[in-house]
XYZ file of C-alpha atoms in Angstrom:
608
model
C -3.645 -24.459 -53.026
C -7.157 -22.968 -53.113
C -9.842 -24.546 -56.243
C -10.495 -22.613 -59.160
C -13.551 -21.485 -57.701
C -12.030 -19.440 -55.164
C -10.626 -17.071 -57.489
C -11.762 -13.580 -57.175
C -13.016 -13.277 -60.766
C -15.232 -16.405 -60.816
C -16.360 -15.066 -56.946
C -17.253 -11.872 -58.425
C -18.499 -13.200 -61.832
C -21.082 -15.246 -60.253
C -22.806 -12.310 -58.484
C -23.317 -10.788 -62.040
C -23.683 -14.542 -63.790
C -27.780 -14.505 -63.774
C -27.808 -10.562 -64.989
C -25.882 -11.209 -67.566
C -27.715 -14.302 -68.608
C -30.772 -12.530 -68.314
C -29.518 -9.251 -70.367
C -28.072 -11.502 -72.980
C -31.606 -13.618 -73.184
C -33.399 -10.520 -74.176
C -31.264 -9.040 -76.486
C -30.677 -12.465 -78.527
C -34.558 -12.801 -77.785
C -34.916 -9.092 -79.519
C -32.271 -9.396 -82.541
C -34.168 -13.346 -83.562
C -37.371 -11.617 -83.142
C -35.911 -8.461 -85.646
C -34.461 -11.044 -87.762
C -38.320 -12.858 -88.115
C -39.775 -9.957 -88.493
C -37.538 -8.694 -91.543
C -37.968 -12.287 -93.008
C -41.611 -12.120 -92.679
C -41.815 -8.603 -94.672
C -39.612 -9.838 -97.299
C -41.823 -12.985 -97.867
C -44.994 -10.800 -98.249
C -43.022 -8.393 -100.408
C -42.444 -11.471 -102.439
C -46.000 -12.358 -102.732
C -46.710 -8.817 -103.684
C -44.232 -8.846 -106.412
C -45.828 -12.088 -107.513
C -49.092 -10.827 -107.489
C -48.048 -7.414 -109.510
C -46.178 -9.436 -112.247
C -49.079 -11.797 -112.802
C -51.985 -10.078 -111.910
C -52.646 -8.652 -115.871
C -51.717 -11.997 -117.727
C -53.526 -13.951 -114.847
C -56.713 -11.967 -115.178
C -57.268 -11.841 -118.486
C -56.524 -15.366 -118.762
C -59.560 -16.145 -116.364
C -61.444 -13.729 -117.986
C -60.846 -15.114 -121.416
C -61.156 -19.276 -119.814
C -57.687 -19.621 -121.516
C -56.535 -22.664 -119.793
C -52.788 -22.608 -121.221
C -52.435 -19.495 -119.977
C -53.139 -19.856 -116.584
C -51.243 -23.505 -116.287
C -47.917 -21.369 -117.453
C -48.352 -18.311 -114.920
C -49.612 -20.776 -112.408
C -46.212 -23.565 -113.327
C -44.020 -20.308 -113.492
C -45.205 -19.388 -110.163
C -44.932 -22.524 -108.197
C -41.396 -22.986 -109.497
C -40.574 -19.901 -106.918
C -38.281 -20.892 -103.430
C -41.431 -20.351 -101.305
C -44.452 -21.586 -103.038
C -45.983 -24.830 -102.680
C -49.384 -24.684 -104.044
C -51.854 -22.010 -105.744
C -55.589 -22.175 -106.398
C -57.816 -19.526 -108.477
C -61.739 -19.910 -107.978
C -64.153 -17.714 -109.219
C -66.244 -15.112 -106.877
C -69.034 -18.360 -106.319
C -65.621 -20.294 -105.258
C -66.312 -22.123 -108.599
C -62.444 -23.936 -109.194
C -60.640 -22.121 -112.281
C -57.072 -23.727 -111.848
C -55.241 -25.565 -108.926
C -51.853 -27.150 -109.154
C -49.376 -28.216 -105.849
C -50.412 -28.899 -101.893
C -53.695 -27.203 -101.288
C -54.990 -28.786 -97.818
C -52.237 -28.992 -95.141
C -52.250 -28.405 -91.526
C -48.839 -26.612 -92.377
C -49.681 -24.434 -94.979
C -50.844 -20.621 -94.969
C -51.830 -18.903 -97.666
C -51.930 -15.395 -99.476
C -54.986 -14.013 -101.082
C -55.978 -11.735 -103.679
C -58.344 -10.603 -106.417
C -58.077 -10.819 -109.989
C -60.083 -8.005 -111.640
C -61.245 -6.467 -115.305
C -62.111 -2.957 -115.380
C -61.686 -2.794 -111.541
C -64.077 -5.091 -111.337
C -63.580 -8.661 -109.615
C -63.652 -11.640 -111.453
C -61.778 -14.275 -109.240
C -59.331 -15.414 -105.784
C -56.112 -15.737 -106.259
C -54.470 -18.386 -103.326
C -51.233 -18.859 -103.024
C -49.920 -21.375 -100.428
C -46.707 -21.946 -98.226
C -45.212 -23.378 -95.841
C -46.188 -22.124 -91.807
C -42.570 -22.652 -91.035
C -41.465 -20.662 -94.481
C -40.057 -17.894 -92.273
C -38.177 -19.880 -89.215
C -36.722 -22.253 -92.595
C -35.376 -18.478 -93.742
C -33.951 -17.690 -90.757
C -33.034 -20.657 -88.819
C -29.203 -20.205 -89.978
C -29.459 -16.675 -88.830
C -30.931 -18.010 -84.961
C -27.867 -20.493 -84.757
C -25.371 -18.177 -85.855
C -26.976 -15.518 -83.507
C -26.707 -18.220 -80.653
C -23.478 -19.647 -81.419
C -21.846 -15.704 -81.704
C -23.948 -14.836 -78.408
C -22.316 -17.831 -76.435
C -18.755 -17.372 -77.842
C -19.274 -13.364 -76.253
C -20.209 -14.513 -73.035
C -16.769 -17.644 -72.875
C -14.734 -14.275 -74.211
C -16.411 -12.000 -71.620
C -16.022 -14.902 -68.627
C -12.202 -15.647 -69.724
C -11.460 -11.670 -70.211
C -13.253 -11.202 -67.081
C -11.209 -13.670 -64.920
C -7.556 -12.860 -66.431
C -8.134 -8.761 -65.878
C -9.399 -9.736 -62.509
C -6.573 -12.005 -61.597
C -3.913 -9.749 -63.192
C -5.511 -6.140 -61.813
C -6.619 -7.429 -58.614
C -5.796 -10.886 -57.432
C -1.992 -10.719 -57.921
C -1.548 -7.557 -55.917
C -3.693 -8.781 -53.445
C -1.659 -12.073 -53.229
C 1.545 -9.965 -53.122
C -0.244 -8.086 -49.803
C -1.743 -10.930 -48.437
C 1.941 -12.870 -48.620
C 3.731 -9.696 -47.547
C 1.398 -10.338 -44.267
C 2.426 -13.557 -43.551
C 6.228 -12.522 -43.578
C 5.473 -9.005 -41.308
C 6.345 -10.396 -37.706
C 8.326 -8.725 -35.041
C 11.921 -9.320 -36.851
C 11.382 -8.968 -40.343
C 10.261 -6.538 -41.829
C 7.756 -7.018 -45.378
C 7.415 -4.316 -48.171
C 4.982 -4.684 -51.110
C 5.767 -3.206 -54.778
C 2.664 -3.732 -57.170
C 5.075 -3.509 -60.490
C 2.166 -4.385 -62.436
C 0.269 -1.441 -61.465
C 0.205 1.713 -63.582
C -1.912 3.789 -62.509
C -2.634 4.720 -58.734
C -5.745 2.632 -57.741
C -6.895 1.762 -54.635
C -4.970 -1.339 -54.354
C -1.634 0.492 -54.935
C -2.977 2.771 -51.759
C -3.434 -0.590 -49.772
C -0.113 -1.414 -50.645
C 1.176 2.053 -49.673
C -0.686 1.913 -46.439
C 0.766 -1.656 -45.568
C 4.577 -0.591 -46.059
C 3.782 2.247 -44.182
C 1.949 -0.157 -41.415
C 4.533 -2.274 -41.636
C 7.548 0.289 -40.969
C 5.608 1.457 -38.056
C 5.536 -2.194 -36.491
C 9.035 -2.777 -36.914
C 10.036 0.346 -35.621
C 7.630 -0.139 -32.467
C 8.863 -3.515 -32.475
C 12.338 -2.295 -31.854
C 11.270 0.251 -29.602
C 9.262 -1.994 -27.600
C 12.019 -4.684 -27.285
C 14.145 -1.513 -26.324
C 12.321 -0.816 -23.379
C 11.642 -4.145 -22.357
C 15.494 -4.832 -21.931
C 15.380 -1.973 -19.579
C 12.379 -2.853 -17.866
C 14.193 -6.456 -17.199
C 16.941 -4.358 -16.136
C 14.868 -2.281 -14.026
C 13.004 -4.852 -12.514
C 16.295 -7.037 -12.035
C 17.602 -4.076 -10.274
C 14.088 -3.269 -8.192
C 14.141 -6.694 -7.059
C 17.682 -6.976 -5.864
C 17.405 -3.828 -4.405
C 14.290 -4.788 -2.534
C 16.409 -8.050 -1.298
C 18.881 -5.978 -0.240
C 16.149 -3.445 1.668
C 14.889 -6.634 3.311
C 18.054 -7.914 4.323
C 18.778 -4.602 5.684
C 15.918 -3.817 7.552
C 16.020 -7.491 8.997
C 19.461 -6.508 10.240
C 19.436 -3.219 11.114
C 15.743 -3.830 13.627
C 17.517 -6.858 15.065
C 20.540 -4.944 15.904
C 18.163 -1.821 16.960
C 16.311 -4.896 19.100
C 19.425 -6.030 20.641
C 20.649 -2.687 22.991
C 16.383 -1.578 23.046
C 15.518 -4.817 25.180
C 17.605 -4.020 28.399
C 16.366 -0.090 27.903
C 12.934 -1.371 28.213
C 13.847 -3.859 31.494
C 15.759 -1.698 33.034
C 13.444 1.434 32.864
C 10.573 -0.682 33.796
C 12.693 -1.993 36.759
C 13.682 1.938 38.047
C 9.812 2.999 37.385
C 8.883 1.146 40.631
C 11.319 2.597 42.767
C 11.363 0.475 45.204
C 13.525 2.135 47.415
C 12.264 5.859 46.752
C 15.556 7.347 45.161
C 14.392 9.040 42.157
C 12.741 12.349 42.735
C 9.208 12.805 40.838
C 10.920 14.661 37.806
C 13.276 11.463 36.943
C 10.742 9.270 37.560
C 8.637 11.151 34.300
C 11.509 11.186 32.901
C 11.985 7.399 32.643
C 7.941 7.057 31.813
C 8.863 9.039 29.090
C 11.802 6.728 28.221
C 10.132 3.405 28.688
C 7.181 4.782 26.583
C 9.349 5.819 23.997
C 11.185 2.525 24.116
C 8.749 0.503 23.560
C 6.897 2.514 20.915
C 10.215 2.118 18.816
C 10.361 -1.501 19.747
C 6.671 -1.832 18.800
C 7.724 -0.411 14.990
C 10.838 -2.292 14.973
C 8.995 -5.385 15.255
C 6.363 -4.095 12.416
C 9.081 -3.592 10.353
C 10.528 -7.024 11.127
C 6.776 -8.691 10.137
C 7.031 -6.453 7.699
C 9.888 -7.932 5.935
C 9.287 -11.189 6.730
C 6.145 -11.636 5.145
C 7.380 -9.759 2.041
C 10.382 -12.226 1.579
C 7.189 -14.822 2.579
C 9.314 -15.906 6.063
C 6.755 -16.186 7.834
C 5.830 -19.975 9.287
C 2.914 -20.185 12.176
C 3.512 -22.434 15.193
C -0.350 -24.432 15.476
C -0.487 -25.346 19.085
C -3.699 -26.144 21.276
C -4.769 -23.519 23.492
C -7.046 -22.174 25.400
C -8.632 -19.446 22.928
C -11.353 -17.643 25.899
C -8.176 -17.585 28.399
C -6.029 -15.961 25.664
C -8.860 -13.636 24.692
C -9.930 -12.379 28.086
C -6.577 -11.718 28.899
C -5.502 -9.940 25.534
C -8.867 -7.983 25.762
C -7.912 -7.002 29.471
C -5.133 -5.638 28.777
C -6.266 -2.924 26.918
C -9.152 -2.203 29.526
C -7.373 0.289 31.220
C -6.474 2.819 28.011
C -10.407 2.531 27.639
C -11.045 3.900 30.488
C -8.216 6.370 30.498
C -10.433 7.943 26.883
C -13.942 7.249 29.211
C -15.188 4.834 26.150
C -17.485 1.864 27.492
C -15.261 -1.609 26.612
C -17.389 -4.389 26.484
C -15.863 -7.960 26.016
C -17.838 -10.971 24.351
C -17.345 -14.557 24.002
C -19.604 -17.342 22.471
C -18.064 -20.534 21.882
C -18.870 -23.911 22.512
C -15.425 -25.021 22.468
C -12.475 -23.239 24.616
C -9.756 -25.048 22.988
C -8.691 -24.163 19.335
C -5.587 -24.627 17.534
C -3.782 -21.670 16.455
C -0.419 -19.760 17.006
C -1.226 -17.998 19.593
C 1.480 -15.131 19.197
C -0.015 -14.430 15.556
C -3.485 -14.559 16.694
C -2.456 -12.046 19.746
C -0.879 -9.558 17.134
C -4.121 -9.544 14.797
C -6.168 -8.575 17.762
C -3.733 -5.790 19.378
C -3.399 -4.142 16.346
C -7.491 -3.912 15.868
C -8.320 -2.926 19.340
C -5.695 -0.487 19.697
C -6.855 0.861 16.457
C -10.218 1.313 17.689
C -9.248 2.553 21.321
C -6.922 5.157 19.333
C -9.614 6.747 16.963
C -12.288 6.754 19.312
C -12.686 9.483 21.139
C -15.887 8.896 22.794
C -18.548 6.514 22.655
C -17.661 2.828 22.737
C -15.123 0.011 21.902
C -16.401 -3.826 22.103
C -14.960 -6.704 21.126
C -16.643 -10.426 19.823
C -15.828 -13.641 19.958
C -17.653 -16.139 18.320
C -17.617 -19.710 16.261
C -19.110 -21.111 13.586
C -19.322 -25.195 12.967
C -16.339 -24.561 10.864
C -15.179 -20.667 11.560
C -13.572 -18.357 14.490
C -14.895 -14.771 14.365
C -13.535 -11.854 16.049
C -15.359 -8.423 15.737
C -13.707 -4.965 16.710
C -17.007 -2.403 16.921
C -15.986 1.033 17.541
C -17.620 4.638 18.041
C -15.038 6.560 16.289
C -14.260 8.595 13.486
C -14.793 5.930 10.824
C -14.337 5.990 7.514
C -14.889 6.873 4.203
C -15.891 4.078 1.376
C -13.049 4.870 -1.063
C -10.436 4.820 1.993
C -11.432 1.824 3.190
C -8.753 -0.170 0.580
C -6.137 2.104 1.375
C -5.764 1.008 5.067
C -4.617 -2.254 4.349
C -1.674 -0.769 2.322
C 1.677 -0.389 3.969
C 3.015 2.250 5.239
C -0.434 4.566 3.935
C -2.319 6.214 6.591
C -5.433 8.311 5.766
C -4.106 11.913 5.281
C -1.622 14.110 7.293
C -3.880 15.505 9.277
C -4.955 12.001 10.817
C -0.914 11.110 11.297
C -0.450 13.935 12.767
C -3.378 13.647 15.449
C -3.706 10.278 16.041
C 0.026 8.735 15.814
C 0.617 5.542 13.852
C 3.000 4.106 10.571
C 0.038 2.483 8.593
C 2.374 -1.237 9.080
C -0.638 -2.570 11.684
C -3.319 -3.192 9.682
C -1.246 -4.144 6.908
C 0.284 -6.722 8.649
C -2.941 -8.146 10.538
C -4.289 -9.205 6.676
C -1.278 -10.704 5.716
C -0.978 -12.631 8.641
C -4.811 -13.150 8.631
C -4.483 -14.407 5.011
C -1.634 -17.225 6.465
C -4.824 -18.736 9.201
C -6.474 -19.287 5.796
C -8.440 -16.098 6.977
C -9.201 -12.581 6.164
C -9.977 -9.267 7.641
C -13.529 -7.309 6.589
C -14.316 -4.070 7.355
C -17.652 -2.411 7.462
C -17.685 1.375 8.461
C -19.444 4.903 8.026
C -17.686 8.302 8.090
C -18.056 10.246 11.449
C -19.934 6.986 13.242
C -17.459 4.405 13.951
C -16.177 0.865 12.189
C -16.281 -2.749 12.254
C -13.625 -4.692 11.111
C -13.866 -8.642 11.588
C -11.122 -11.112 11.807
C -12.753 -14.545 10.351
C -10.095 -17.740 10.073
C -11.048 -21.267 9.430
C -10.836 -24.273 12.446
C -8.092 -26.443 12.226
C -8.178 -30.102 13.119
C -5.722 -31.907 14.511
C -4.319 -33.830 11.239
C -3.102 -30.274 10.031
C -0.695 -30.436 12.738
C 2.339 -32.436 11.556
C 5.728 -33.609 13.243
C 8.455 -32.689 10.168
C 11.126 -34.177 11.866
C 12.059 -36.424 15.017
C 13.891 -34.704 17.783
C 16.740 -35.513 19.923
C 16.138 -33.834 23.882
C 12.414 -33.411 22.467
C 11.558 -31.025 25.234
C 14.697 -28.538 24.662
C 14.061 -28.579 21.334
C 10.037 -27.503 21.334
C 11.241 -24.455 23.081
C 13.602 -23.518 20.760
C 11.303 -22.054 17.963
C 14.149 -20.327 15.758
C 15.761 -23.447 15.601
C 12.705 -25.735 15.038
C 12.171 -23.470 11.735
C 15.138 -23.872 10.579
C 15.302 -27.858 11.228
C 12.573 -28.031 9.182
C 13.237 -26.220 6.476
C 16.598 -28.449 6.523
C 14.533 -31.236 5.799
C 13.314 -29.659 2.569
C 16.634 -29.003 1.315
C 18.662 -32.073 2.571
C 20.374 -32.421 -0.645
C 21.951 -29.057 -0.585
C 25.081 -27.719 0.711
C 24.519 -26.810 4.325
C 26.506 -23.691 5.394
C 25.920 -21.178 8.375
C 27.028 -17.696 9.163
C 27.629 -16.015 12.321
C 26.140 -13.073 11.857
C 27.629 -10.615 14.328
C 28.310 -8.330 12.150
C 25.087 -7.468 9.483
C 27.324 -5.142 7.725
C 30.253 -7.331 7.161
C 27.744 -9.879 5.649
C 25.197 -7.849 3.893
C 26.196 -8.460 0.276
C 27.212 -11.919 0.731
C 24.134 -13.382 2.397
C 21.984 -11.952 -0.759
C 24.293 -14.123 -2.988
C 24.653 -17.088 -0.818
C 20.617 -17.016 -0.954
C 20.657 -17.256 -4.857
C 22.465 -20.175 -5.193
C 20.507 -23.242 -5.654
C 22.590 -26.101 -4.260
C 23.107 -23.709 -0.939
C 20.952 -24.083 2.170
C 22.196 -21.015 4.344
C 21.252 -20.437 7.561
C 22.336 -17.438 9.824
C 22.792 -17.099 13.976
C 24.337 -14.538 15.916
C 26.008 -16.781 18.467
C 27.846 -19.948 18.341
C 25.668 -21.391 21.379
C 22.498 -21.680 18.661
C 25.019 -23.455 15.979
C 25.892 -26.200 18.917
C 22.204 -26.824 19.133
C 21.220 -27.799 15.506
C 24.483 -29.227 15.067
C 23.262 -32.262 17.541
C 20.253 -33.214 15.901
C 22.514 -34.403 13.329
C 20.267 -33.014 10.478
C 23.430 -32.912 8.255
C 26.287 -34.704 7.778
C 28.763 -31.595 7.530
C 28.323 -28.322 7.942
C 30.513 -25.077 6.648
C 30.757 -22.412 8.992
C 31.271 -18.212 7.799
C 32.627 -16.535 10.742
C 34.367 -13.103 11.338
C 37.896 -13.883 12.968
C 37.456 -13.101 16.984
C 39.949 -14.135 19.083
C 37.227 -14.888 21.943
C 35.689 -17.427 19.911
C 38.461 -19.513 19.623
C 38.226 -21.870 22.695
C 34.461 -22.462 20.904
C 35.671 -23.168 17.874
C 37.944 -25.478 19.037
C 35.332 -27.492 21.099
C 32.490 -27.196 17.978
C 35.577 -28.787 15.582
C 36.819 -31.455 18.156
C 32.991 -32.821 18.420
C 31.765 -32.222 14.825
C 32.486 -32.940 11.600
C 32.320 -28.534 10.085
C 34.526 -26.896 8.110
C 35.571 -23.663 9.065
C 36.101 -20.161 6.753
C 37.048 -17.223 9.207
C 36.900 -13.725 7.287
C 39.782 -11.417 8.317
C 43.059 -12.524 9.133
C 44.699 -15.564 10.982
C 47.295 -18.329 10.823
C 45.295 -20.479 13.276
C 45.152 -23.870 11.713
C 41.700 -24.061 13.402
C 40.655 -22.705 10.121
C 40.007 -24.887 6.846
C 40.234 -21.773 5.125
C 40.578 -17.605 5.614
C 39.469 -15.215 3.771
C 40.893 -11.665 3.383
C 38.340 -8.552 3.465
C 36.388 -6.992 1.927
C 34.764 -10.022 1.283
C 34.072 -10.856 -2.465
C 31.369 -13.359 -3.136
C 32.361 -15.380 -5.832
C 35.587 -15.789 -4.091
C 33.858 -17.242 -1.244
C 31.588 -19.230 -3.377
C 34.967 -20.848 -4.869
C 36.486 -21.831 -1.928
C 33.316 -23.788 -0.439
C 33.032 -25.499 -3.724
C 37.079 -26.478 -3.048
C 36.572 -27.535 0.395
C 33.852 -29.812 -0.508
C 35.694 -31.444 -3.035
């Protein structure tokens, strides 16, 4: 509870405290000083009276040296309130008559002449006290003092209950009608108390009204954050599902594009002359095509990968000048084909570097080919270059460059400059995108530096590693068989990581058939899935004996069987075929379409 002092009447009372001490001061000082003043005439109007009632009897006494006379007006004079002494003397100050106090430090006296035919004869002095006038009026200055004090305790007490009553309680009702507003509840304030419409019942009106509006953006607010949730719960399943889809989809594109590639590369020689010219453009223009789309279906694969954050490098020691001369070499010849001047340079102390390799190769393709492709004359070179604790790789080109506020916008997915440069030059707007990402995994980045209409720089710059950032996450049976099996080596250690989950693997021959399901299976946090798409890859992490048991998803095939037998006869799995079979080979079968929770059910029974 806040002191007495805190009020808002004593707060505002002492800012007008020492005014109204100092207005108050002068008008008691004024109304004492009236009061003196009055007192003062009314004692000299006394000593006139005095003087006019005895002046005959008095003079002619003097005149006449009739003692008994004077000793009576002078007794009956004395005997007045304010009279303490009185002395005649003649013009030569000759002593006539004295009677009472005559010398006194205190004493003042009135004077006047006694005369006989207008003619003077003697002084009159008559004597009182110097303090005649405060004795007067000294009641009058304490009642004056006492009635000013009382006005000002009225005043202060007045002051603070009008104040407290007009202002402080409504403000109290406002300022506690605050502390309830909040997003739920809603606070009104009703100044009953107030009669007339001041500016405190405005405040009052002006807070409801604030306070209606929050509540009502409150609830629209928490109205459209339930369907942003829902939007973004949707967006982000969605985007799973795109992933998942795309991952699919380019591996099964992959799949029948390899031998397309081989096989037109194999018919291009034609070895034994059989294809006429025409056919042989013909298959130029199929193996170029073919491995364009290959190209983009494995930017699409990156792509996902590093959006679901997939991605894993492989350090391994190599020989970084051998692997740049001979990625640089490669594109020597498309160079020359656009008559640029390709210069290659290397600077480093030290030719072996750890790195992956295939990562490192990608970053570079995608910046020299970018460089080849919008230069059209002029020159391409490429750097290489160390630092005591840094690998550098510049891309300098002639070509069209570009401008400052584009220079963001090429490191966004699928965004390429305008139409007009799509259309001339080629290109999805994936490469650059995914040479930062991937530069951003070495511990890296990519810069660029470049001016409209005279060419670009864009730098690759990645830290050194040391050998202590290269460690073994698991041991290895048939150590050599393994290293060369990378998928698998990803996937063993990631097992490792999740060795307390539920271990289950689906052959995924079918994308389509498992689309839906792996996106649930993948949500579930006691579930390590894993996914080939041949039984020949689930033999090989099954002997390195990661896990105990493993559950195996597989469509029903009857070619598979003889497999399936073997895999069961050596390992401890448990089988779930989707389709339809009375083959006790299977621990359990499940009936399409697939439903997830279903599935989900049925694992949790079989491992029980």
């Amino acid at each position: 509870m806040k002191s007495l002092t805190s009020f808002l009447g004593i707060l505002l009372f002492k800012k007008i405290f020492f005014i109204y001490i100092i207005f108050a001061f002068i008008i008691t000082a004024l109304e004492i000083n009236s009061k003196y003043n009055l007192t003062k005439d009314n004692l000299n109007r006394e000593f006139s009276i005095i003087k006019t009632s005895s002046f005959k009897n008095l003079s002619q006494g003097v005149y006449n040296h009739d003692t008994n006379k004077i000793e009576n007006i002078v007794k009956e004079i004395i005997n007045t309130n304010n009279i303490v002494g009185m002395s005649i003397k003649l013009l030569d100050n000759q002593i006539v008559y004295e009677k009472g106090l005559l010398s006194n430090n205190n004493l003042n006296f009135y004077e006047y002449f006694l005369k006989i035919d207008n003619k003077k004869i003697a002084k009159v002095f008559l004597f009182y006290d110097k303090n005649a006038v405060y004795n007067l009026i000294k009641d009058d200055i304490l009642i004056i003092t006492i009635a000013t004090l009382a006005k000002f305790i009225v005043i202060f007490f007045l002051f603070i209950y009008f104040i407290y009553h007009i202002i402080t309680v409504p403000l109290k009702k406002i300022i506690e009608a605050t502390r309830q507003v909040d997003n739920k509840n809603r606070a009104f304030v009703h100044l009953d108390n107030t009669k007339e419409y001041t500016e405190l019942t405005e405040l009052a009106d002006s807070f409801n009204y604030m306070s209606k509006r929050i509540f009502e953006d409150y609830e629209n607010v928490s109205k459209l954050n339930a369907k942003l949730k829902k939007q973004k719960t949707d967006l982000i399943e969605a985007n799973e599902y795109k992933n998942f889809f795309l991952a699919n989809i380019s591996h099964e594109l992959k799949t029948p594009l390899n031998p397309i590639v081989l096989i037109s590369s194999v018919m291009l020689k034609n070895k034994n002359n059989e294809f006429s010219e025409k056919t042989i453009e013909d298959l130029k223009i199929i193996n170029k095509s073919s491995n364009e789309l290959k190209i983009l279906i494995d930017d699409i694969l990156d792509l996902t990968k590093i959006e679901a954050g997939d991605i894993t490098l492989n350090y391994e020691y190599i020989n970084i000048r051998e692997l740049f001369n001979n990625l640089t070499t490669i594109f020597k010849q498309a160079a020359q084909r656009k008559n640029l001047e390709y210069e290659i340079s290397i600077n480093i102390k030290d030719d072996y570097q750890i790195l992956d390799s295939r990562r490192f190769n990608q970053i570079c393709r995608n910046l020299i080919n970018n460089a080849i492709k919008f230069t059209n004359e002029g020159f391409v070179k490429v750097e290489l270059f160390e630092s005591s604790t840094q690998l550098k790789v510049n891309v300098i080109d002639s070509g069209i460059g570009l401008k400052k506020q584009d220079i963001k916008k090429v490191f966004t997915s699928f965004k390429q400059l305008d139409a007009s440069t799509t259309r001339k030059y080629g290109g999805t707007g994936l490469g650059l995108a995914i040479s930062k990402e991937l530069a951003k995994l070495h511990d890296g980045d990519i810069f660029v530096e470049s001016v409209e209409g005279k060419g670009s720089c864009f730098s690759f710059i990645f830290y050194k590693k040391n050998k202590e950032d290269i460690t073994c996450t698991f041991k290895k049976k048939k150590k050599e068989e393994f290293d060369n099996n990378k998928e698998l080596k990803l996937i063993i250690s990631d097992k490792v990581e999740n060795y307390s989950k539920i271990d289950i693997i689906i052959i995924n021959s079918n994308p389509l058939l498992f689309f839906k399901l792996d996106i649930f299976l993948k949500k579930q946090k006691d579930i390590n899935l894993i996914q080939f798409d041949s039984l020949n890859k689930v033999e090989e992490l099954i002997k390195n004996e990661i896990s105990n048991k493993y559950i195996i998803i597989i469509e029903i095939e009857q070619n598979n069987k003889k497999f399936l037998e073997i895999l069961k006869s050596r390992y401890d799995i448990i089988l779930i075929g989707i389709g339809k079979s009375d083959d006790e080979i299977y621990d359990c079968v499940v009936n399409r379409p697939i439903e997830n929770e279903n599935i989900l059910k049925q694992i949790k029974k079989l491992i029980k």
